[in-house]
Short mmCIF file of C-alpha atoms in Angstrom, two decimals:
data_model
loop_
_atom_site.label_atom_id
_atom_site.label_comp_id
_atom_site.label_asym_id
_atom_site.label_seq_id
_atom_site.Cartn_x
_atom_site.Cartn_y
_atom_site.Cartn_z
CA UNK T 1 -22.89 -24.01 8.05
CA UNK T 2 -21.47 -27.52 7.92
CA UNK T 3 -24.26 -28.70 5.63
CA UNK T 4 -23.73 -25.74 3.29
CA UNK T 5 -20.02 -26.57 3.15
CA UNK T 6 -20.77 -30.20 2.38
CA UNK T 7 -23.13 -29.16 -0.40
CA UNK T 8 -20.49 -26.88 -1.93
CA UNK T 9 -17.86 -29.62 -1.77
CA UNK T 10 -20.22 -32.15 -3.33
CA UNK T 11 -21.01 -29.82 -6.23
CA UNK T 12 -17.31 -29.25 -6.87
CA UNK T 13 -16.75 -33.02 -6.94
CA UNK T 14 -19.72 -33.50 -9.25
CA UNK T 15 -18.41 -30.96 -11.74
CA UNK T 16 -14.79 -32.15 -11.67
CA UNK T 17 -14.92 -34.23 -14.83
CA UNK T 18 -11.14 -34.52 -15.36
CA UNK T 19 -9.86 -34.99 -11.82
CA UNK T 20 -8.55 -31.43 -11.54
CA UNK T 21 -9.21 -31.18 -7.81
CA UNK T 22 -6.37 -33.59 -7.13
CA UNK T 23 -3.93 -31.22 -8.83
CA UNK T 24 -4.68 -27.84 -7.24
CA UNK T 25 -2.13 -27.83 -4.43
CA UNK T 26 0.53 -25.15 -4.16
CA UNK T 27 3.16 -27.67 -5.20
CA UNK T 28 1.21 -28.22 -8.45
CA UNK T 29 1.31 -24.47 -9.14
CA UNK T 30 5.04 -24.49 -8.34
CA UNK T 31 5.55 -27.06 -11.07
CA UNK T 32 3.37 -24.99 -13.40
CA UNK T 33 5.62 -21.98 -12.79
CA UNK T 34 8.65 -24.08 -13.65
CA UNK T 35 6.96 -25.29 -16.84
CA UNK T 36 6.27 -21.69 -17.83
CA UNK T 37 9.89 -20.72 -17.18
CA UNK T 38 11.15 -23.54 -19.34
CA UNK T 39 8.62 -22.83 -22.08
CA UNK T 40 9.75 -19.19 -22.21
CA UNK T 41 13.36 -20.27 -22.44
CA UNK T 42 14.36 -18.15 -19.44
CA UNK T 43 17.36 -19.23 -17.41
CA UNK T 44 15.80 -17.86 -14.23
CA UNK T 45 12.41 -16.88 -12.90
CA UNK T 46 12.02 -13.27 -11.72
CA UNK T 47 9.05 -13.16 -9.40
CA UNK T 48 6.87 -10.80 -7.40
CA UNK T 49 4.22 -12.38 -5.18
CA UNK T 50 1.73 -10.76 -2.84
CA UNK T 51 -0.36 -12.46 -0.13
CA UNK T 52 -0.79 -16.13 -1.14
CA UNK T 53 1.83 -15.40 -3.78
CA UNK T 54 4.43 -15.20 -0.99
CA UNK T 55 3.77 -18.81 -0.08
CA UNK T 56 3.78 -19.86 -3.73
CA UNK T 57 7.03 -17.98 -4.39
CA UNK T 58 8.79 -19.32 -1.32
CA UNK T 59 7.65 -22.82 -2.25
CA UNK T 60 9.12 -22.36 -5.72
CA UNK T 61 12.40 -21.11 -4.22
CA UNK T 62 12.48 -24.20 -2.01
CA UNK T 63 11.68 -26.64 -4.83
CA UNK T 64 13.68 -25.07 -7.67
CA UNK T 65 16.22 -22.92 -5.82
CA UNK T 66 18.77 -22.75 -8.63
CA UNK T 67 16.21 -21.34 -11.05
CA UNK T 68 15.33 -18.23 -9.04
CA UNK T 69 16.43 -14.81 -10.28
CA UNK T 70 14.99 -11.89 -8.34
CA UNK T 71 12.18 -12.65 -5.92
CA UNK T 72 10.13 -10.11 -3.95
CA UNK T 73 7.49 -11.26 -1.46
CA UNK T 74 4.87 -8.81 -0.16
CA UNK T 75 2.37 -9.41 2.67
CA UNK T 76 3.89 -12.67 3.82
CA UNK T 77 2.08 -15.81 4.91
CA UNK T 78 3.61 -17.64 7.87
CA UNK T 79 4.55 -21.10 6.55
CA UNK T 80 3.66 -22.85 9.80
CA UNK T 81 0.15 -21.37 9.78
CA UNK T 82 -1.18 -22.73 6.50
CA UNK T 83 -4.10 -22.68 6.48
CA UNK T 84 -6.34 -23.31 9.49
CA UNK T 85 -4.16 -21.47 12.01
CA UNK T 86 -3.81 -18.51 9.65
CA UNK T 87 -7.58 -18.19 9.58
CA UNK T 88 -7.69 -18.10 13.38
CA UNK T 89 -5.06 -15.36 13.41
CA UNK T 90 -7.02 -13.42 10.80
CA UNK T 91 -10.15 -13.58 12.96
CA UNK T 92 -8.35 -11.64 15.68
CA UNK T 93 -6.49 -9.20 13.44
CA UNK T 94 -9.50 -8.43 11.25
CA UNK T 95 -11.43 -7.46 14.34
CA UNK T 96 -8.59 -5.33 15.72
CA UNK T 97 -8.22 -3.41 12.47
CA UNK T 98 -11.99 -3.03 12.20
CA UNK T 99 -12.10 -1.51 15.66
CA UNK T 100 -9.38 0.92 14.60
CA UNK T 101 -11.46 1.85 11.54
CA UNK T 102 -14.52 2.49 13.72
CA UNK T 103 -12.40 4.84 15.81
CA UNK T 104 -11.37 6.70 12.66
CA UNK T 105 -15.01 7.13 11.67
CA UNK T 106 -15.77 8.50 15.12
CA UNK T 107 -12.90 10.99 14.87
CA UNK T 108 -14.53 12.32 11.69
CA UNK T 109 -18.06 12.51 13.03
CA UNK T 110 -18.48 15.95 11.45
CA UNK T 111 -18.47 14.13 8.11
CA UNK T 112 -20.12 10.78 8.81
CA UNK T 113 -22.50 11.51 11.71
CA UNK T 114 -22.31 8.00 13.14
CA UNK T 115 -21.14 8.94 16.61
CA UNK T 116 -18.32 10.89 18.20
CA UNK T 117 -17.14 7.87 20.18
CA UNK T 118 -15.89 4.57 18.87
CA UNK T 119 -18.43 2.73 21.01
CA UNK T 120 -21.27 4.64 19.37
CA UNK T 121 -20.08 3.75 15.87
CA UNK T 122 -19.62 0.13 16.94
CA UNK T 123 -23.14 -0.04 18.34
CA UNK T 124 -24.51 1.42 15.11
CA UNK T 125 -22.67 -1.09 12.94
CA UNK T 126 -23.57 -4.20 14.89
CA UNK T 127 -27.13 -3.01 15.33
CA UNK T 128 -27.41 -2.52 11.59
CA UNK T 129 -25.87 -5.92 10.89
CA UNK T 130 -28.38 -7.59 13.19
CA UNK T 131 -31.26 -5.75 11.55
CA UNK T 132 -30.16 -6.74 8.06
CA UNK T 133 -30.42 -10.40 9.01
CA UNK T 134 -34.22 -10.15 8.98
CA UNK T 135 -34.68 -6.96 6.99
CA UNK T 136 -32.17 -6.75 4.11
CA UNK T 137 -31.98 -3.60 2.03
CA UNK T 138 -32.86 -3.98 -1.63
CA UNK T 139 -32.41 -1.53 -4.46
CA UNK T 140 -33.13 -1.73 -8.19
CA UNK T 141 -31.03 0.31 -10.60
CA UNK T 142 -33.52 2.59 -12.39
CA UNK T 143 -31.46 2.45 -15.57
CA UNK T 144 -30.36 -1.17 -15.97
CA UNK T 145 -32.98 -2.84 -13.79
CA UNK T 146 -30.40 -4.84 -11.82
CA UNK T 147 -31.43 -5.49 -8.23
CA UNK T 148 -28.87 -5.59 -5.43
CA UNK T 149 -29.42 -6.53 -1.82
CA UNK T 150 -27.50 -6.01 1.42
CA UNK T 151 -27.73 -8.54 4.22
CA UNK T 152 -25.30 -9.01 7.12
CA UNK T 153 -22.87 -11.07 5.03
CA UNK T 154 -22.74 -8.57 2.18
CA UNK T 155 -22.16 -5.76 4.66
CA UNK T 156 -19.26 -7.57 6.32
CA UNK T 157 -17.70 -8.81 3.07
CA UNK T 158 -17.66 -5.32 1.60
CA UNK T 159 -16.36 -3.44 4.62
CA UNK T 160 -13.60 -6.05 5.04
CA UNK T 161 -11.82 -4.06 2.33
CA UNK T 162 -11.36 -1.24 4.85
CA UNK T 163 -9.78 -3.72 7.26
CA UNK T 164 -7.00 -4.75 4.88
CA UNK T 165 -6.47 -1.52 2.92
CA UNK T 166 -5.92 1.85 4.57
CA UNK T 167 -6.55 4.55 2.00
CA UNK T 168 -8.76 7.59 1.61
CA UNK T 169 -10.85 6.13 -1.20
CA UNK T 170 -11.54 2.83 0.59
CA UNK T 171 -12.11 4.21 4.09
CA UNK T 172 -14.30 7.07 2.92
CA UNK T 173 -16.38 4.92 0.59
CA UNK T 174 -17.60 2.55 3.28
CA UNK T 175 -17.96 5.16 6.00
CA UNK T 176 -20.03 7.28 3.64
CA UNK T 177 -22.11 4.24 2.74
CA UNK T 178 -22.94 3.63 6.39
CA UNK T 179 -23.65 7.32 6.83
CA UNK T 180 -26.03 7.22 3.89
CA UNK T 181 -28.07 4.49 5.57
CA UNK T 182 -28.40 6.54 8.75
CA UNK T 183 -29.49 9.52 6.66
CA UNK T 184 -32.21 7.44 4.97
CA UNK T 185 -30.43 7.07 1.64
CA UNK T 186 -30.84 3.33 1.13
CA UNK T 187 -30.01 3.55 -2.57
CA UNK T 188 -26.48 4.79 -1.88
CA UNK T 189 -26.12 2.28 0.92
CA UNK T 190 -27.15 -0.58 -1.38
CA UNK T 191 -24.87 0.57 -4.19
CA UNK T 192 -21.97 0.63 -1.74
CA UNK T 193 -22.49 -2.73 -0.05
CA UNK T 194 -24.95 -4.69 -2.18
CA UNK T 195 -24.60 -7.86 -4.21
CA UNK T 196 -26.73 -8.69 -7.22
CA UNK T 197 -29.74 -10.91 -6.57
CA UNK T 198 -30.14 -12.42 -10.04
CA UNK T 199 -27.99 -13.60 -12.90
CA UNK T 200 -25.40 -15.35 -10.75
CA UNK T 201 -21.94 -14.20 -9.83
CA UNK T 202 -18.55 -15.48 -10.87
CA UNK T 203 -17.51 -17.89 -8.13
CA UNK T 204 -14.27 -18.95 -9.79
CA UNK T 205 -12.07 -17.10 -7.32
CA UNK T 206 -13.70 -18.69 -4.27
CA UNK T 207 -13.69 -22.13 -5.86
CA UNK T 208 -9.99 -21.99 -6.72
CA UNK T 209 -9.12 -20.62 -3.29
CA UNK T 210 -10.86 -23.58 -1.64
CA UNK T 211 -9.38 -26.08 -4.09
CA UNK T 212 -5.90 -24.91 -3.08
CA UNK T 213 -6.16 -24.39 0.67
CA UNK T 214 -8.37 -27.41 1.34
CA UNK T 215 -5.82 -29.75 -0.26
CA UNK T 216 -2.49 -28.08 0.55
CA UNK T 217 -2.65 -29.54 4.05
CA UNK T 218 -5.15 -31.49 6.09
CA UNK T 219 -7.57 -29.29 7.99
CA UNK T 220 -9.08 -30.37 11.30
CA UNK T 221 -11.98 -32.63 10.37
CA UNK T 222 -13.71 -32.46 13.73
CA UNK T 223 -16.35 -29.74 13.70
CA UNK T 224 -16.24 -29.63 17.50
CA UNK T 225 -12.70 -28.22 17.29
CA UNK T 226 -13.81 -25.52 14.86
CA UNK T 227 -16.72 -24.72 17.17
CA UNK T 228 -14.49 -24.40 20.24
CA UNK T 229 -11.88 -22.28 18.47
CA UNK T 230 -14.42 -19.96 16.87
CA UNK T 231 -16.51 -19.57 20.02
CA UNK T 232 -13.39 -18.66 21.99
CA UNK T 233 -12.28 -16.03 19.48
CA UNK T 234 -15.75 -14.68 18.73
CA UNK T 235 -16.32 -13.67 22.35
CA UNK T 236 -13.66 -10.97 22.02
CA UNK T 237 -13.43 -10.55 18.24
CA UNK T 238 -16.89 -10.81 16.62
CA UNK T 239 -16.34 -8.96 13.35
CA UNK T 240 -15.66 -11.82 10.91
CA UNK T 241 -14.86 -14.89 13.01
CA UNK T 242 -17.89 -16.89 11.97
CA UNK T 243 -17.90 -15.43 8.48
CA UNK T 244 -14.38 -16.76 8.05
CA UNK T 245 -15.53 -20.16 9.32
CA UNK T 246 -18.41 -20.22 6.86
CA UNK T 247 -16.12 -19.32 3.98
CA UNK T 248 -13.71 -22.17 4.74
CA UNK T 249 -16.25 -24.77 5.90
CA UNK T 250 -16.01 -26.81 2.66
CA UNK T 251 -12.53 -27.87 3.82
CA UNK T 252 -14.27 -30.13 6.35
CA UNK T 253 -15.55 -32.31 3.51
CA UNK T 254 -13.38 -31.43 0.51
CA UNK T 255 -13.40 -34.33 -1.98
CA UNK T 256 -9.69 -34.27 -2.91
CA UNK T 257 -6.95 -35.89 -0.85
CA UNK T 258 -4.89 -33.37 1.15
CA UNK T 259 -1.15 -33.10 0.67
CA UNK T 260 1.73 -32.55 3.05
CA UNK T 261 2.97 -29.10 4.07
CA UNK T 262 5.90 -27.74 2.07
CA UNK T 263 8.92 -27.31 4.32
CA UNK T 264 9.70 -23.77 3.21
CA UNK T 265 13.42 -23.02 3.04
CA UNK T 266 14.58 -26.60 3.53
CA UNK T 267 17.17 -26.87 0.77
CA UNK T 268 20.95 -26.34 0.80
CA UNK T 269 20.72 -24.29 -2.39
CA UNK T 270 18.20 -21.74 -1.16
CA UNK T 271 18.71 -18.36 -2.91
CA UNK T 272 20.05 -15.79 -0.46
CA UNK T 273 18.96 -12.59 -2.20
CA UNK T 274 15.17 -12.59 -1.68
CA UNK T 275 13.55 -9.28 -0.69
CA UNK T 276 10.45 -9.18 1.52
CA UNK T 277 7.93 -6.44 2.37
CA UNK T 278 5.52 -6.30 5.30
CA UNK T 279 3.27 -3.93 7.26
CA UNK T 280 3.28 -4.63 10.99
CA UNK T 281 -0.51 -4.32 11.34
CA UNK T 282 -1.40 -6.39 8.28
CA UNK T 283 -4.52 -8.34 9.28
CA UNK T 284 -4.64 -10.77 6.35
CA UNK T 285 -1.00 -11.84 6.81
CA UNK T 286 0.03 -11.10 10.40
CA UNK T 287 3.52 -9.75 11.02
CA UNK T 288 4.64 -12.79 13.01
CA UNK T 289 4.25 -14.88 9.88
CA UNK T 290 6.59 -12.59 7.97
CA UNK T 291 9.22 -12.94 10.67
CA UNK T 292 8.95 -16.72 10.41
CA UNK T 293 9.21 -16.53 6.62
CA UNK T 294 12.36 -14.44 6.93
CA UNK T 295 13.93 -16.93 9.32
CA UNK T 296 13.24 -19.74 6.90
CA UNK T 297 14.49 -17.82 3.85
CA UNK T 298 18.07 -17.49 5.03
CA UNK T 299 19.80 -14.40 3.72
CA UNK T 300 16.58 -12.61 2.84
CA UNK T 301 16.03 -8.93 3.60
CA UNK T 302 12.82 -7.55 5.08
CA UNK T 303 11.41 -4.06 4.57
CA UNK T 304 8.99 -3.33 7.42
CA UNK T 305 6.41 -0.55 7.32
CA UNK T 306 5.86 0.16 10.99
CA UNK T 307 2.27 0.69 12.06
CA UNK T 308 0.67 0.40 8.64
CA UNK T 309 -2.48 -1.65 8.15
CA UNK T 310 -2.46 -2.34 4.42
CA UNK T 311 -2.12 -5.89 3.15
CA UNK T 312 0.69 -5.83 0.56
CA UNK T 313 2.49 -2.50 0.59
CA UNK T 314 4.44 -2.28 -2.67
CA UNK T 315 3.12 0.50 -4.92
CA UNK T 316 0.53 1.51 -2.33
CA UNK T 317 1.72 5.05 -1.75
CA UNK T 318 4.98 4.74 0.21
CA UNK T 319 7.94 6.31 -1.58
CA UNK T 320 10.34 4.56 0.78
CA UNK T 321 8.85 1.12 0.12
CA UNK T 322 8.79 1.64 -3.63
CA UNK T 323 12.38 2.91 -3.66
CA UNK T 324 13.57 -0.39 -2.15
CA UNK T 325 11.43 -2.39 -4.58
CA UNK T 326 12.59 -0.47 -7.67
CA UNK T 327 16.25 -0.56 -6.65
CA UNK T 328 16.00 -4.33 -6.29
CA UNK T 329 14.38 -5.09 -9.63
CA UNK T 330 16.11 -2.39 -11.66
CA UNK T 331 19.62 -2.54 -10.22
CA UNK T 332 19.73 -5.69 -8.09
CA UNK T 333 20.29 -3.67 -4.90
CA UNK T 334 19.03 -4.72 -1.47
CA UNK T 335 19.40 -3.17 1.98
CA UNK T 336 22.63 -4.02 3.77
CA UNK T 337 20.78 -4.66 7.03
CA UNK T 338 18.74 -7.82 7.47
CA UNK T 339 15.68 -5.73 8.39
CA UNK T 340 14.97 -2.09 7.59
CA UNK T 341 12.05 0.00 8.82
CA UNK T 342 10.12 2.67 6.96
CA UNK T 343 7.38 4.96 8.30
CA UNK T 344 3.71 4.30 7.87
CA UNK T 345 1.59 6.50 5.65
CA UNK T 346 -0.72 7.45 8.50
CA UNK T 347 -4.50 7.63 8.56
CA UNK T 348 -6.25 9.23 5.61
CA UNK T 349 -8.53 12.21 5.93
CA UNK T 350 -11.97 12.37 4.33
CA UNK T 351 -12.06 14.12 0.95
CA UNK T 352 -12.56 17.85 1.02
CA UNK T 353 -16.23 18.81 1.17
CA UNK T 354 -17.21 15.18 1.77
CA UNK T 355 -20.83 14.96 2.82
CA UNK T 356 -22.69 12.29 4.72
CA UNK T 357 -24.45 11.11 1.56
CA UNK T 358 -21.43 10.87 -0.68
CA UNK T 359 -20.07 7.30 -1.15
CA UNK T 360 -16.75 8.49 -2.59
#
């Protein structure tokens, strides 16, 4: 894992012909936003940011506070957690939400046939993941000839979508894909979870992610610390703890110099009309981080969707959430209370007439 991360970092350094890696920090993007605002001739920047965009937006509000118009932040990153500690929190919350999803599959065993108990579905999943390590599933599209394969990493990466988004289409798709494998339909399973084996994939998103988080702040450079932290968490939360470590391992050897954390909210001119949105069971941006963000953004209002598990909740099906969002951007209205609570959407149900071989 460490060697693979070092190789990735070295290739990024080798291909950085203009020194771009030294200018990929969040503060660089903050200055880019300000350049765009000036270029457009706008007096203020109206901004919606989800996930990482909450950190970027709050950093802009801290750096250029007098230039902020309306600002909505959705699925908030805890400023003190960037970025190593956030990953440790995600390891736990991903696993908790995954366990909840396994329970949902079990409750709908008449559709998916993976076990009537959560433990049975769990055993099936982890047994399959172990098997795929030595016996990946491959499938070639009979029309286009493109081959896809599913190993343990592809399986986990794909089903992670069900961990951060609670909806009928997402939850049914992956449950039906697992069900297809049990029923002997490897083609449907591969189409649901597979990644192409030839032709290369666009890695731009991963590369930019690493270029930002690896240089925003200094990560622990001692692999022994990573090992201890991940071993401790993995014992109770095995779903994606080591996958998350693998994904971020290039930060151990990233070739650009790390910056200093942005002290979010530390300005006397901080705008006091920011509106925030957060689900309490968000695994990618845990709720505690949103509470910290609200404390730092003095005067902000927070709309909390109690019990929901979706990362970023605006325009994801809640009429109450969207009413607050629309009132803010259309009429400049915010809740009077510092924090307001709206109900969760609840668990989806499988589509009508869903069968065990239908991927949704």
